[in-house]
mmCIF file of C-alpha atoms and ligand atoms in Angstrom:
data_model
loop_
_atom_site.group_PDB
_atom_site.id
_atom_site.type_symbol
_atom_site.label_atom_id
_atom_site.label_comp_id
_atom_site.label_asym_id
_atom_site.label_seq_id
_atom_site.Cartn_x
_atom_site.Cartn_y
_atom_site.Cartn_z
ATOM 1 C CA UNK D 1 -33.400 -19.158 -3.048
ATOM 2 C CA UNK D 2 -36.822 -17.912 -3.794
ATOM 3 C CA UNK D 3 -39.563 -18.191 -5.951
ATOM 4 C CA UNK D 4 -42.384 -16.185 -7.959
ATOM 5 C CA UNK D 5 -45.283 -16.138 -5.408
ATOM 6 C CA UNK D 6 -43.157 -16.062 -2.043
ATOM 7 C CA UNK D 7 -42.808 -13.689 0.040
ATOM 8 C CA UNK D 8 -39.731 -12.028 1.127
ATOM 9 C CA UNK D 9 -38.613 -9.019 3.097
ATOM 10 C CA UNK D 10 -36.186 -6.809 1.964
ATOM 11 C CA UNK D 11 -34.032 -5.192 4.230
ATOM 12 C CA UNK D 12 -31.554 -1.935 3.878
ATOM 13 C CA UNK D 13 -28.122 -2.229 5.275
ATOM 14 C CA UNK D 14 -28.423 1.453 6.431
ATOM 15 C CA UNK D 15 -25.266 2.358 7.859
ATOM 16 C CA UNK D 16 -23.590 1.053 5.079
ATOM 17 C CA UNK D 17 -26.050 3.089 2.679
ATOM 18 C CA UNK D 18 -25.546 6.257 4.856
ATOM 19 C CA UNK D 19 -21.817 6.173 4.440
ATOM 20 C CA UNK D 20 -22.386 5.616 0.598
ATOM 21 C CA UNK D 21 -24.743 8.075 0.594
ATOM 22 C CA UNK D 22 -21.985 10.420 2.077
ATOM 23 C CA UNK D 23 -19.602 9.886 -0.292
ATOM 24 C CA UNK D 24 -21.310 9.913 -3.134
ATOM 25 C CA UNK D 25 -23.219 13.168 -2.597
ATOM 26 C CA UNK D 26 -19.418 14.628 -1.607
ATOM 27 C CA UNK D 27 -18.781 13.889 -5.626
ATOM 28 C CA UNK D 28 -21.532 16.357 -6.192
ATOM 29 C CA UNK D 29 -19.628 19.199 -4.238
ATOM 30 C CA UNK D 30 -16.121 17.703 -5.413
ATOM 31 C CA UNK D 31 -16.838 18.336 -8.811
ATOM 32 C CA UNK D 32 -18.409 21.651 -8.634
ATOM 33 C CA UNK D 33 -15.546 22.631 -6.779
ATOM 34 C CA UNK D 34 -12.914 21.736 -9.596
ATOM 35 C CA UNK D 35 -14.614 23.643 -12.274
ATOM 36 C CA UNK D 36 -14.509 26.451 -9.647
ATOM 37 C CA UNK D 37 -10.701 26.352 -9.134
ATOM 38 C CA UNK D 38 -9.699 24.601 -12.160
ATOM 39 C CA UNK D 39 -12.100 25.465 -15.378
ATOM 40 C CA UNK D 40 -15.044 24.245 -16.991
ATOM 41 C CA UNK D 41 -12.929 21.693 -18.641
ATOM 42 C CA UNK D 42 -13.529 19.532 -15.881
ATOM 43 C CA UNK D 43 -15.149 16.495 -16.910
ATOM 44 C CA UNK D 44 -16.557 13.680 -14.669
ATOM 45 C CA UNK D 45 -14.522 10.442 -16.224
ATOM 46 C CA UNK D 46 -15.362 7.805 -13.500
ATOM 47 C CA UNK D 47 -15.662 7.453 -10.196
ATOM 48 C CA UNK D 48 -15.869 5.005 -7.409
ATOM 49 C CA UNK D 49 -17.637 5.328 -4.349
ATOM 50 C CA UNK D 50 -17.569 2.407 -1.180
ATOM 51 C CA UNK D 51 -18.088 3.249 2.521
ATOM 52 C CA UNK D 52 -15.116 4.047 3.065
ATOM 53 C CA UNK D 53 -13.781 6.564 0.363
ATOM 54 C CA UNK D 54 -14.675 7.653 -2.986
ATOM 55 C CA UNK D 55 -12.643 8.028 -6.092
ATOM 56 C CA UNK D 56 -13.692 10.460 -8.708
ATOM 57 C CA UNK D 57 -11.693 10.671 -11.956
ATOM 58 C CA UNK D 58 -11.906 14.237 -13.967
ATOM 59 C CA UNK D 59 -10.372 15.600 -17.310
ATOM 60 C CA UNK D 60 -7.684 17.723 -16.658
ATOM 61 C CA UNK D 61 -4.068 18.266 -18.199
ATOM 62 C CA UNK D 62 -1.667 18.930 -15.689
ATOM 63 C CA UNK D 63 -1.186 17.630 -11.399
ATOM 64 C CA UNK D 64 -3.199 20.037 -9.173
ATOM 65 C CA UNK D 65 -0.626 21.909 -7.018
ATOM 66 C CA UNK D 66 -1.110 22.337 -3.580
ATOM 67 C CA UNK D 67 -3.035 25.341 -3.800
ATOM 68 C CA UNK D 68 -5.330 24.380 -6.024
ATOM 69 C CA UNK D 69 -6.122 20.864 -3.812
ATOM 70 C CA UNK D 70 -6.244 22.973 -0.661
ATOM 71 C CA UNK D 71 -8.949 25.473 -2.468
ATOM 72 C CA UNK D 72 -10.970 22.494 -3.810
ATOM 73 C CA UNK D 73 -11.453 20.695 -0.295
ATOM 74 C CA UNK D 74 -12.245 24.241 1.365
ATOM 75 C CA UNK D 75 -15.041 24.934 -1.113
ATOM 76 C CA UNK D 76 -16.380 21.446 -0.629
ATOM 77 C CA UNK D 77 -15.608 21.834 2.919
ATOM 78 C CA UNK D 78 -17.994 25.595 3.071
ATOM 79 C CA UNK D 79 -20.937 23.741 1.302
ATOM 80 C CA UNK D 80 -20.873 21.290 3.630
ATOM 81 C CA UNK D 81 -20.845 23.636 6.762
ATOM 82 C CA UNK D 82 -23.790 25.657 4.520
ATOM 83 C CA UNK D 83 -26.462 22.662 4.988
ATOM 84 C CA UNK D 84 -27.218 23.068 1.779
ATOM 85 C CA UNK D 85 -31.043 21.392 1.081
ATOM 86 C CA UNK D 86 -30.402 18.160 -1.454
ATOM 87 C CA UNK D 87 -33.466 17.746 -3.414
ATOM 88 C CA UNK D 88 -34.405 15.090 -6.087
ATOM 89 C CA UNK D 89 -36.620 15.060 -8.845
ATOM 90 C CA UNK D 90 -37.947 13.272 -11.789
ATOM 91 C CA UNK D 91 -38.133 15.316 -15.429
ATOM 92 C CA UNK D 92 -38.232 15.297 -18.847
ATOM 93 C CA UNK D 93 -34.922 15.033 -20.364
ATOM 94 C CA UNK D 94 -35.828 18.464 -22.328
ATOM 95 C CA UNK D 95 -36.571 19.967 -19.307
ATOM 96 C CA UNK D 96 -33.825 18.641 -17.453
ATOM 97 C CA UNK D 97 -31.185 20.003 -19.948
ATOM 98 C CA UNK D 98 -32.801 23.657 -19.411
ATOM 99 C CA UNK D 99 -31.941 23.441 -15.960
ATOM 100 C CA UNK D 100 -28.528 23.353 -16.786
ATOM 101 C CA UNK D 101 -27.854 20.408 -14.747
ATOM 102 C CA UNK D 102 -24.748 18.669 -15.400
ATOM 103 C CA UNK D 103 -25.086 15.487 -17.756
ATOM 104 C CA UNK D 104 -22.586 12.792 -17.645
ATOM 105 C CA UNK D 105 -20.724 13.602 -20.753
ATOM 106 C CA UNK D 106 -21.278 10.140 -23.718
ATOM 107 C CA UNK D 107 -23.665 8.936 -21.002
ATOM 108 C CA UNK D 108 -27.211 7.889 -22.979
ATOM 109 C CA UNK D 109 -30.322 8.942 -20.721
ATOM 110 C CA UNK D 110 -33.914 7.634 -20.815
ATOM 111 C CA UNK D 111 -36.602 10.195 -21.231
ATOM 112 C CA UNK D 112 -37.266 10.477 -17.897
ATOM 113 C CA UNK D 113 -34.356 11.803 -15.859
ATOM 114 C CA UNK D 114 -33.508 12.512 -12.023
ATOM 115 C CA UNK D 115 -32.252 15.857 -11.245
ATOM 116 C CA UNK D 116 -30.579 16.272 -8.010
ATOM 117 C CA UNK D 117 -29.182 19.890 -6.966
ATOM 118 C CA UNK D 118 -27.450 20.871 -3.916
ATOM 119 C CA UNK D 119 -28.986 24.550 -2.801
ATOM 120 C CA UNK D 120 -27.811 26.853 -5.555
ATOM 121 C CA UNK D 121 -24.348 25.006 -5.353
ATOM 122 C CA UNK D 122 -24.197 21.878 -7.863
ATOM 123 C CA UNK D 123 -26.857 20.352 -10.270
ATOM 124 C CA UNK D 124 -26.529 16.991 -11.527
ATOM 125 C CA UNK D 125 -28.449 14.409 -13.354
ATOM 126 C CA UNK D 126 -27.793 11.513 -11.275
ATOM 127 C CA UNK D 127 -29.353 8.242 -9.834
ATOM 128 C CA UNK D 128 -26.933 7.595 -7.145
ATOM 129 C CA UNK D 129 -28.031 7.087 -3.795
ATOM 130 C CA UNK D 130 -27.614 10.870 -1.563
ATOM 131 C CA UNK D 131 -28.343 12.174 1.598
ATOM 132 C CA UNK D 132 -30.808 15.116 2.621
ATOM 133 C CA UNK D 133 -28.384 17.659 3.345
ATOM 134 C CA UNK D 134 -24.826 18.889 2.707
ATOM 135 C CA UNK D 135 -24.453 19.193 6.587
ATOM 136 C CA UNK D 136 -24.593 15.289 7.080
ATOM 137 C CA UNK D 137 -21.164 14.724 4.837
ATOM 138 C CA UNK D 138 -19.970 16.296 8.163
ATOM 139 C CA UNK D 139 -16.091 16.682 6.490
ATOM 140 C CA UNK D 140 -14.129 16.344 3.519
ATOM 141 C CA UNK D 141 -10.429 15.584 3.423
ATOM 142 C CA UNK D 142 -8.567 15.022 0.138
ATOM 143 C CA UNK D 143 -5.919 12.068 0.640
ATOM 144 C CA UNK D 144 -4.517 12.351 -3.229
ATOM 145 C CA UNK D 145 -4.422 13.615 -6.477
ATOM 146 C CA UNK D 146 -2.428 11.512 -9.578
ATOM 147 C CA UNK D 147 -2.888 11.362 -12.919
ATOM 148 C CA UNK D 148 -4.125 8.144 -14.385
ATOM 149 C CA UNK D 149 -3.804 8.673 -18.210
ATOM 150 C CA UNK D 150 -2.851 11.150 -20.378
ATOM 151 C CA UNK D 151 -5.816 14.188 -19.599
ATOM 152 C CA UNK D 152 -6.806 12.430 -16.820
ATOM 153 C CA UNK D 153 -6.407 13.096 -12.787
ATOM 154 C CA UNK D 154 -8.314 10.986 -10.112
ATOM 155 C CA UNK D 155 -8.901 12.387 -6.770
ATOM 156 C CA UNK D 156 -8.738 9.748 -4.037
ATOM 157 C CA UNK D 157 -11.257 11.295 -0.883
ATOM 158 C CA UNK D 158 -12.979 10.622 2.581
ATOM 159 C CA UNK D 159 -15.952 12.326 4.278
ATOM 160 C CA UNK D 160 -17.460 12.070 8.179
ATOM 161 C CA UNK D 161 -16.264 9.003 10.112
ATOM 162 C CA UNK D 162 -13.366 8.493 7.736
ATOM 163 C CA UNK D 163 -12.164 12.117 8.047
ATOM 164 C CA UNK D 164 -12.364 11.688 11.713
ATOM 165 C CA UNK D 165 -10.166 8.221 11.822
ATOM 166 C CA UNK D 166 -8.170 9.739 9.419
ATOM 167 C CA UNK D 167 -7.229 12.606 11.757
ATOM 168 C CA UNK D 168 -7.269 10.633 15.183
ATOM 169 C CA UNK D 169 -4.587 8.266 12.932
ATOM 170 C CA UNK D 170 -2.242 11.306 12.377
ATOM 171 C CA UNK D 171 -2.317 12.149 16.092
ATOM 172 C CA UNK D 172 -1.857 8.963 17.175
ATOM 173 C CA UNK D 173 1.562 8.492 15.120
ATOM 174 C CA UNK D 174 2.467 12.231 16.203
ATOM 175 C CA UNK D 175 1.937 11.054 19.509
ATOM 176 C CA UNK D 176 4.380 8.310 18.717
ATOM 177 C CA UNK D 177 6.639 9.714 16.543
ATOM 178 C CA UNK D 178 7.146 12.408 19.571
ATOM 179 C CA UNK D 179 7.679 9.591 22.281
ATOM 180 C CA UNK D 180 10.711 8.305 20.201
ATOM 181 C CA UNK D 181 11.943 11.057 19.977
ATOM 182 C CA UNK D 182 11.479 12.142 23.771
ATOM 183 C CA UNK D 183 9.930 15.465 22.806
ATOM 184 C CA UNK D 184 6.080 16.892 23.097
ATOM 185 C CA UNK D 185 3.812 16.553 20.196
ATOM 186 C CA UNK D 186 4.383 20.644 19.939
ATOM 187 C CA UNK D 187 8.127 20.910 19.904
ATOM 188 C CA UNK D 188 8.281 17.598 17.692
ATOM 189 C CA UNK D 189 10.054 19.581 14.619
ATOM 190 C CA UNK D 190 12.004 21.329 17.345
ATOM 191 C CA UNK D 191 13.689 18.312 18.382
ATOM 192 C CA UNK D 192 13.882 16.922 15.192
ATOM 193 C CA UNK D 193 16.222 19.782 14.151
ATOM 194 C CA UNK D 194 18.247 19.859 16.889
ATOM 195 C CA UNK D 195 18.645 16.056 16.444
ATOM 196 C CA UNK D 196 19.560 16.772 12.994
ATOM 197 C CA UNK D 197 21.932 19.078 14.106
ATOM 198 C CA UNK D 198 23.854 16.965 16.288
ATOM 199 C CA UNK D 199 23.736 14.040 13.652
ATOM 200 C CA UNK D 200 25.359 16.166 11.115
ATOM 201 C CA UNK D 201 28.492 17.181 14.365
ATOM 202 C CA UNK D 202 28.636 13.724 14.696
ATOM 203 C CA UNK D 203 29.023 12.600 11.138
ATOM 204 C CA UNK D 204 31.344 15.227 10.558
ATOM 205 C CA UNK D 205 33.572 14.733 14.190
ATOM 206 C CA UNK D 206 33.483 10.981 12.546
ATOM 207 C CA UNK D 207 34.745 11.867 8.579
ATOM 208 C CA UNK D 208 37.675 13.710 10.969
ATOM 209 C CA UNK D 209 38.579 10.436 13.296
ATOM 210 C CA UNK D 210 38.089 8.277 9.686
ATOM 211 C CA UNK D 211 40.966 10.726 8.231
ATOM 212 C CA UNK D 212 42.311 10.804 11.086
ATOM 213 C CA UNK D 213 43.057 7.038 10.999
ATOM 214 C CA UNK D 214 43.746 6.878 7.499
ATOM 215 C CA UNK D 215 46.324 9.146 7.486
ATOM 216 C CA UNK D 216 47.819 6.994 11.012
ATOM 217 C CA UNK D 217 48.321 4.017 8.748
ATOM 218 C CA UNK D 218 49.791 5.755 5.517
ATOM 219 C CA UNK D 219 53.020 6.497 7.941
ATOM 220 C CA UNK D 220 53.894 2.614 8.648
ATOM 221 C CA UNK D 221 52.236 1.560 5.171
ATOM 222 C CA UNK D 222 54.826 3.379 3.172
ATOM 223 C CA UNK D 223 57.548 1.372 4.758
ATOM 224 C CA UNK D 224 56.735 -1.229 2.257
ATOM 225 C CA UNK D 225 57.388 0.543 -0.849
ATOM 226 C CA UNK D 226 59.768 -1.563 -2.830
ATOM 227 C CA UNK D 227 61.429 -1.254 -6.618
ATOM 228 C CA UNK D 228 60.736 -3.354 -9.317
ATOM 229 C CA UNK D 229 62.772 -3.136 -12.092
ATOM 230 C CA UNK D 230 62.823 0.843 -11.460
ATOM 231 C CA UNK D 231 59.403 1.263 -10.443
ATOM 232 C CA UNK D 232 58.257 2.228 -7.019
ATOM 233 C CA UNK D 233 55.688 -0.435 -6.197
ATOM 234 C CA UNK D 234 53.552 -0.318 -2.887
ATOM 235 C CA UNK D 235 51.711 -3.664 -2.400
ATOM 236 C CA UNK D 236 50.149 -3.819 1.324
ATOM 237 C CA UNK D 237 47.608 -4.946 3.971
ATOM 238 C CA UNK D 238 45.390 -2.273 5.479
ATOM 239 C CA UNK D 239 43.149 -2.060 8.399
ATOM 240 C CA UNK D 240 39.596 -2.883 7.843
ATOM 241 C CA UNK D 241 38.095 -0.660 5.672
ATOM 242 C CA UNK D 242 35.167 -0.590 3.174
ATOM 243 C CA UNK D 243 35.749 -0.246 -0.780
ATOM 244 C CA UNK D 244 34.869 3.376 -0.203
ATOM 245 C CA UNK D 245 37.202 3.972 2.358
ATOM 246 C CA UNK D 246 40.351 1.341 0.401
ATOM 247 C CA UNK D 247 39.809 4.167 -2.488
ATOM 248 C CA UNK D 248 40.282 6.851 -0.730
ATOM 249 C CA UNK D 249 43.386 6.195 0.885
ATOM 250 C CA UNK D 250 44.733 4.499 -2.104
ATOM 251 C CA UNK D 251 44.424 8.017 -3.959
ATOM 252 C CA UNK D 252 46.565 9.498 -0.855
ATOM 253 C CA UNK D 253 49.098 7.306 -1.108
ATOM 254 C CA UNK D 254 49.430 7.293 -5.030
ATOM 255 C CA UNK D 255 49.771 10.989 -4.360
ATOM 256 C CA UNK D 256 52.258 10.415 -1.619
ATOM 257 C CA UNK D 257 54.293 7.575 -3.947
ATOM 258 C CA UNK D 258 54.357 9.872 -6.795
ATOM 259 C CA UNK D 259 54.620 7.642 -9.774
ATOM 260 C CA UNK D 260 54.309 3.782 -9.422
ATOM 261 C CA UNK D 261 51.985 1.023 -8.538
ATOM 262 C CA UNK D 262 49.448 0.360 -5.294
ATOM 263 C CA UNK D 263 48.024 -2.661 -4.730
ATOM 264 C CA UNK D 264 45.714 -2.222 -1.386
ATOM 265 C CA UNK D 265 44.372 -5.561 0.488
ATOM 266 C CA UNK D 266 41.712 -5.326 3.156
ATOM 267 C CA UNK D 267 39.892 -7.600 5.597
ATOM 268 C CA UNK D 268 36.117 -6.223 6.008
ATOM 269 C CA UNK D 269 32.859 -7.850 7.568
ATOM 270 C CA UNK D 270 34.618 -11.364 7.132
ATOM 271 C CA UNK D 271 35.528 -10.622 3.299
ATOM 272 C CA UNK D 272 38.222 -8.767 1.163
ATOM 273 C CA UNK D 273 38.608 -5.819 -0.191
ATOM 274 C CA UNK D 274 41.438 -5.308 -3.338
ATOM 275 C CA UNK D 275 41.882 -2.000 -5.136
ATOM 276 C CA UNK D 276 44.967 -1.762 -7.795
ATOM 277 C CA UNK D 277 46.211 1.441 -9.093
ATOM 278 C CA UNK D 278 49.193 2.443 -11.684
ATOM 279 C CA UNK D 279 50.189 5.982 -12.686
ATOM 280 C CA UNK D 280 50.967 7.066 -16.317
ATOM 281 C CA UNK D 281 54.881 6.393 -15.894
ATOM 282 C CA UNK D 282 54.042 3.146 -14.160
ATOM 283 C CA UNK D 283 51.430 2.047 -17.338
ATOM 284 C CA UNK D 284 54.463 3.263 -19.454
ATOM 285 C CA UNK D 285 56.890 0.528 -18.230
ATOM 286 C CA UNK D 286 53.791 -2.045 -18.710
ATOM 287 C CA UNK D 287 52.138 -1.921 -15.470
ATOM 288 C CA UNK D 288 48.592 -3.069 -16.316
ATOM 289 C CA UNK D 289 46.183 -2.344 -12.730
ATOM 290 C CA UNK D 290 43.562 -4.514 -14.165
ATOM 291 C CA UNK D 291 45.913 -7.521 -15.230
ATOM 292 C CA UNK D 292 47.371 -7.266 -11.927
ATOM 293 C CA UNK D 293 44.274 -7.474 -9.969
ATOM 294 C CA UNK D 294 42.734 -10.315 -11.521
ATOM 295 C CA UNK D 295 45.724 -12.794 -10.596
ATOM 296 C CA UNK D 296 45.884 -11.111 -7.615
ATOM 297 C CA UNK D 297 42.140 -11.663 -6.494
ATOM 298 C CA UNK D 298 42.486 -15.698 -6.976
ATOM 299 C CA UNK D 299 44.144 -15.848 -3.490
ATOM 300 C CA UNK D 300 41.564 -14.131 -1.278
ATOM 301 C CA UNK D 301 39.148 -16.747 -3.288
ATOM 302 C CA UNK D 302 37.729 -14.078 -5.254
ATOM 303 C CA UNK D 303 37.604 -12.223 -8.786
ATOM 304 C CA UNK D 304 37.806 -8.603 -10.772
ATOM 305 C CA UNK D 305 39.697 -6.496 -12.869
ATOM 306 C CA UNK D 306 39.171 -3.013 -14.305
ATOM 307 C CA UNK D 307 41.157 -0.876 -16.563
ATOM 308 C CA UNK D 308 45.200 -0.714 -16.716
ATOM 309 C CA UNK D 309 45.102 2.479 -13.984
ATOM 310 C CA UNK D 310 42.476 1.292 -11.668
ATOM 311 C CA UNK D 311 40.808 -1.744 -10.727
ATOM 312 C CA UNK D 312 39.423 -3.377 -7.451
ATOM 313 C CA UNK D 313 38.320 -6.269 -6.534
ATOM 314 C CA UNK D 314 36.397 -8.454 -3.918
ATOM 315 C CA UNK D 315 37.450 -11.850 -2.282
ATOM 316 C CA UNK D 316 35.881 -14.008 0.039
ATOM 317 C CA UNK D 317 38.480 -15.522 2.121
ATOM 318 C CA UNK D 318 40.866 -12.854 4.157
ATOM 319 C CA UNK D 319 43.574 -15.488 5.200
ATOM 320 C CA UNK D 320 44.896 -15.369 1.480
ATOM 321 C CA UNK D 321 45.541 -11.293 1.861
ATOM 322 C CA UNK D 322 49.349 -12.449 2.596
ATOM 323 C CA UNK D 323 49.833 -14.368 -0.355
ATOM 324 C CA UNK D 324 48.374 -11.739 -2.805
ATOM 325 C CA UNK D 325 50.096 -9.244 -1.423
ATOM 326 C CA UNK D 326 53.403 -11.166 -2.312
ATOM 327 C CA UNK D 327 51.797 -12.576 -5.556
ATOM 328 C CA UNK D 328 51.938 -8.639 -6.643
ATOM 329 C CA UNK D 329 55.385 -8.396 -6.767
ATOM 330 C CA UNK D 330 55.745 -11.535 -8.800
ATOM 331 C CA UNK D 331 53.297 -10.790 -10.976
ATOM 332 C CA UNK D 332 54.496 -7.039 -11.544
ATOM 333 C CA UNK D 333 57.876 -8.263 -11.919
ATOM 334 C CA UNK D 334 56.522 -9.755 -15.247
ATOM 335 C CA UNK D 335 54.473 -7.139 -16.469
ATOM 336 C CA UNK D 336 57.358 -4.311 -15.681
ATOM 337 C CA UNK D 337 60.092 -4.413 -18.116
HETATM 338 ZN ZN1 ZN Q 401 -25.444 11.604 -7.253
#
């Protein structure tokens, strides 16, 4: 704490400043650049500047496409590679506005204003803190662009240091990304496509082996087709296989029974899969799939239902799969007249 009549010393954090200063007079360049590539609609509608980035929101009705973001951080880029002179000074307002400096637009000014212009580049009425020259910003990479409310797109930014972390980042997680995948930073994509490439034999070599198996088990599972009261009825344990894989082969072996019911029981990752289906001259005799299922279910500890063609279900305890499987019959033979 102090008091009127000590003495203090004040004392600027500078590199802190200097990186402010940096990112702040990139704003300058940032928005002359937008009106460049985008219109003199642009607008200044906030902005946010720390040591470490600066945010500038802008009036504007659509997302900047690549292009246009690629432009905007070139131009910036140019006047900062131009060492353009930044100069400040103090005017009348009246005077000020026949510069044609650019006023904060709803912003109320004093009488006195500070002008500050970058070469022949970007003039701004502004008391923000700046450095000398364009040349010090040293870089200027865009990291986004998003819209924040209706008319309204903020551009997220870094300058110097930042751009230079930013970059030695990326190469560092090229550098990694390329070690996992055994390759050289420069045939990274490469690799990546030929890895691709043998992902997509594999997945395909393994669909094949999947049918494959599938179609092994359909043989011996049709064994068990009985008749209830004239309908063909196929109630059975499967190998493991997940709800995906139950469905598909129960539509190959409604196809292969014809007309009739399916009830499909499998063991998987320590819990059950059930999947019911009746055909139309099944449902017509008063198989219900959905009925079925739901008594059905109650012995692998579990629940479900679904509609009179189709319904599966999920249990929790596999050694019941025997006793649903012979529940179906009994249940059937009451809903099958
Ligand atoms: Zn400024």
């Amino acid at each position: 704490m102090f008091a009127v009549g000590d003495t203090v010393t004040l004392t600027i954090d500078t590199v802190r400043r200097g990186a402010i200063g940096k990112n702040h007079s990139a704003t300058h360049l940032l928005q002359e650049a937008l009106r460049q590539v985008l219109g003199s609609h642009v607008e200044q509608a906030g902005s946010l500047v720390t040591p470490d980035r600066l945010r500038f929101d802008f009036t504007h009705f659509s997302a900047m496409t690549k292009e246009e973001l690629a432009k905007v951080e070139a131009i910036v880029n140019e006047q900062i590679k131009s060492n353009l002179p930044i100069e400040m000074k103090e005017m009348n307002i009246e005077d000020a506005k026949k510069t044609g400096a650019k006023a904060l637009f709803g912003e109320k000014y004093g009488d006195v204003v500070r002008v500050v212009s970058m070469g022949d580049f970007s003039k701004e009425f502004c008391g923000g803190t700046h450095v000398g020259n364009t040349g010090v910003i040293s870089a200027f990479k865009i990291l986004s662009e998003s819209g924040i409310a209706a008319g309204v797109r903020r551009i997220e930014a870094i300058t110097a240091d930042g751009v230079f972390a930013y970059y030695k980042n990326v190469e560092d997680e090229l550098f990694a990304a390329a070690k996992a995948a055994k390759a050289e930073p420069a045939n990274l994509l490469k690799k990546i496509e030929s890895m691709q490439e043998e992902l997509k034999a594999a997945h395909s070599e393994n669909e094949k082996l999947k049918a494959k198996l599938a179609n092994a088990s359909l043989g011996d599972v049709m064994n068990n087709v009985q008749e209830i009261n004239g309908v063909k009825v196929l109630a059975a344990k499967v190998p493991e296989m997940d709800m995906n894989g139950i469905r598909n082969l129960g539509d190959s072996l409604k196809e292969k029974l014809g007309e009739g019911v399916l009830l499909l029981a499998s063991a998987f990752d320590g819990k059950v899969n059930l999947i019911a289906m009746a055909t139309d001259g099944a449902m017509a005799k008063g198989a219900h799939a959905g009925n079925l299922i739901k008594e059905v279910a109650a012995c692998v500890g579990g629940g479900g239902g679904g509609r009179p063609n189709m319904a599966q279900a999920g249990g929790k305890n596999p050694a019941g799969i025997d006793d649903a499987i012979a529940k179906a019959a009994e249940v059937l033979k009451g809903q099958i007249k």
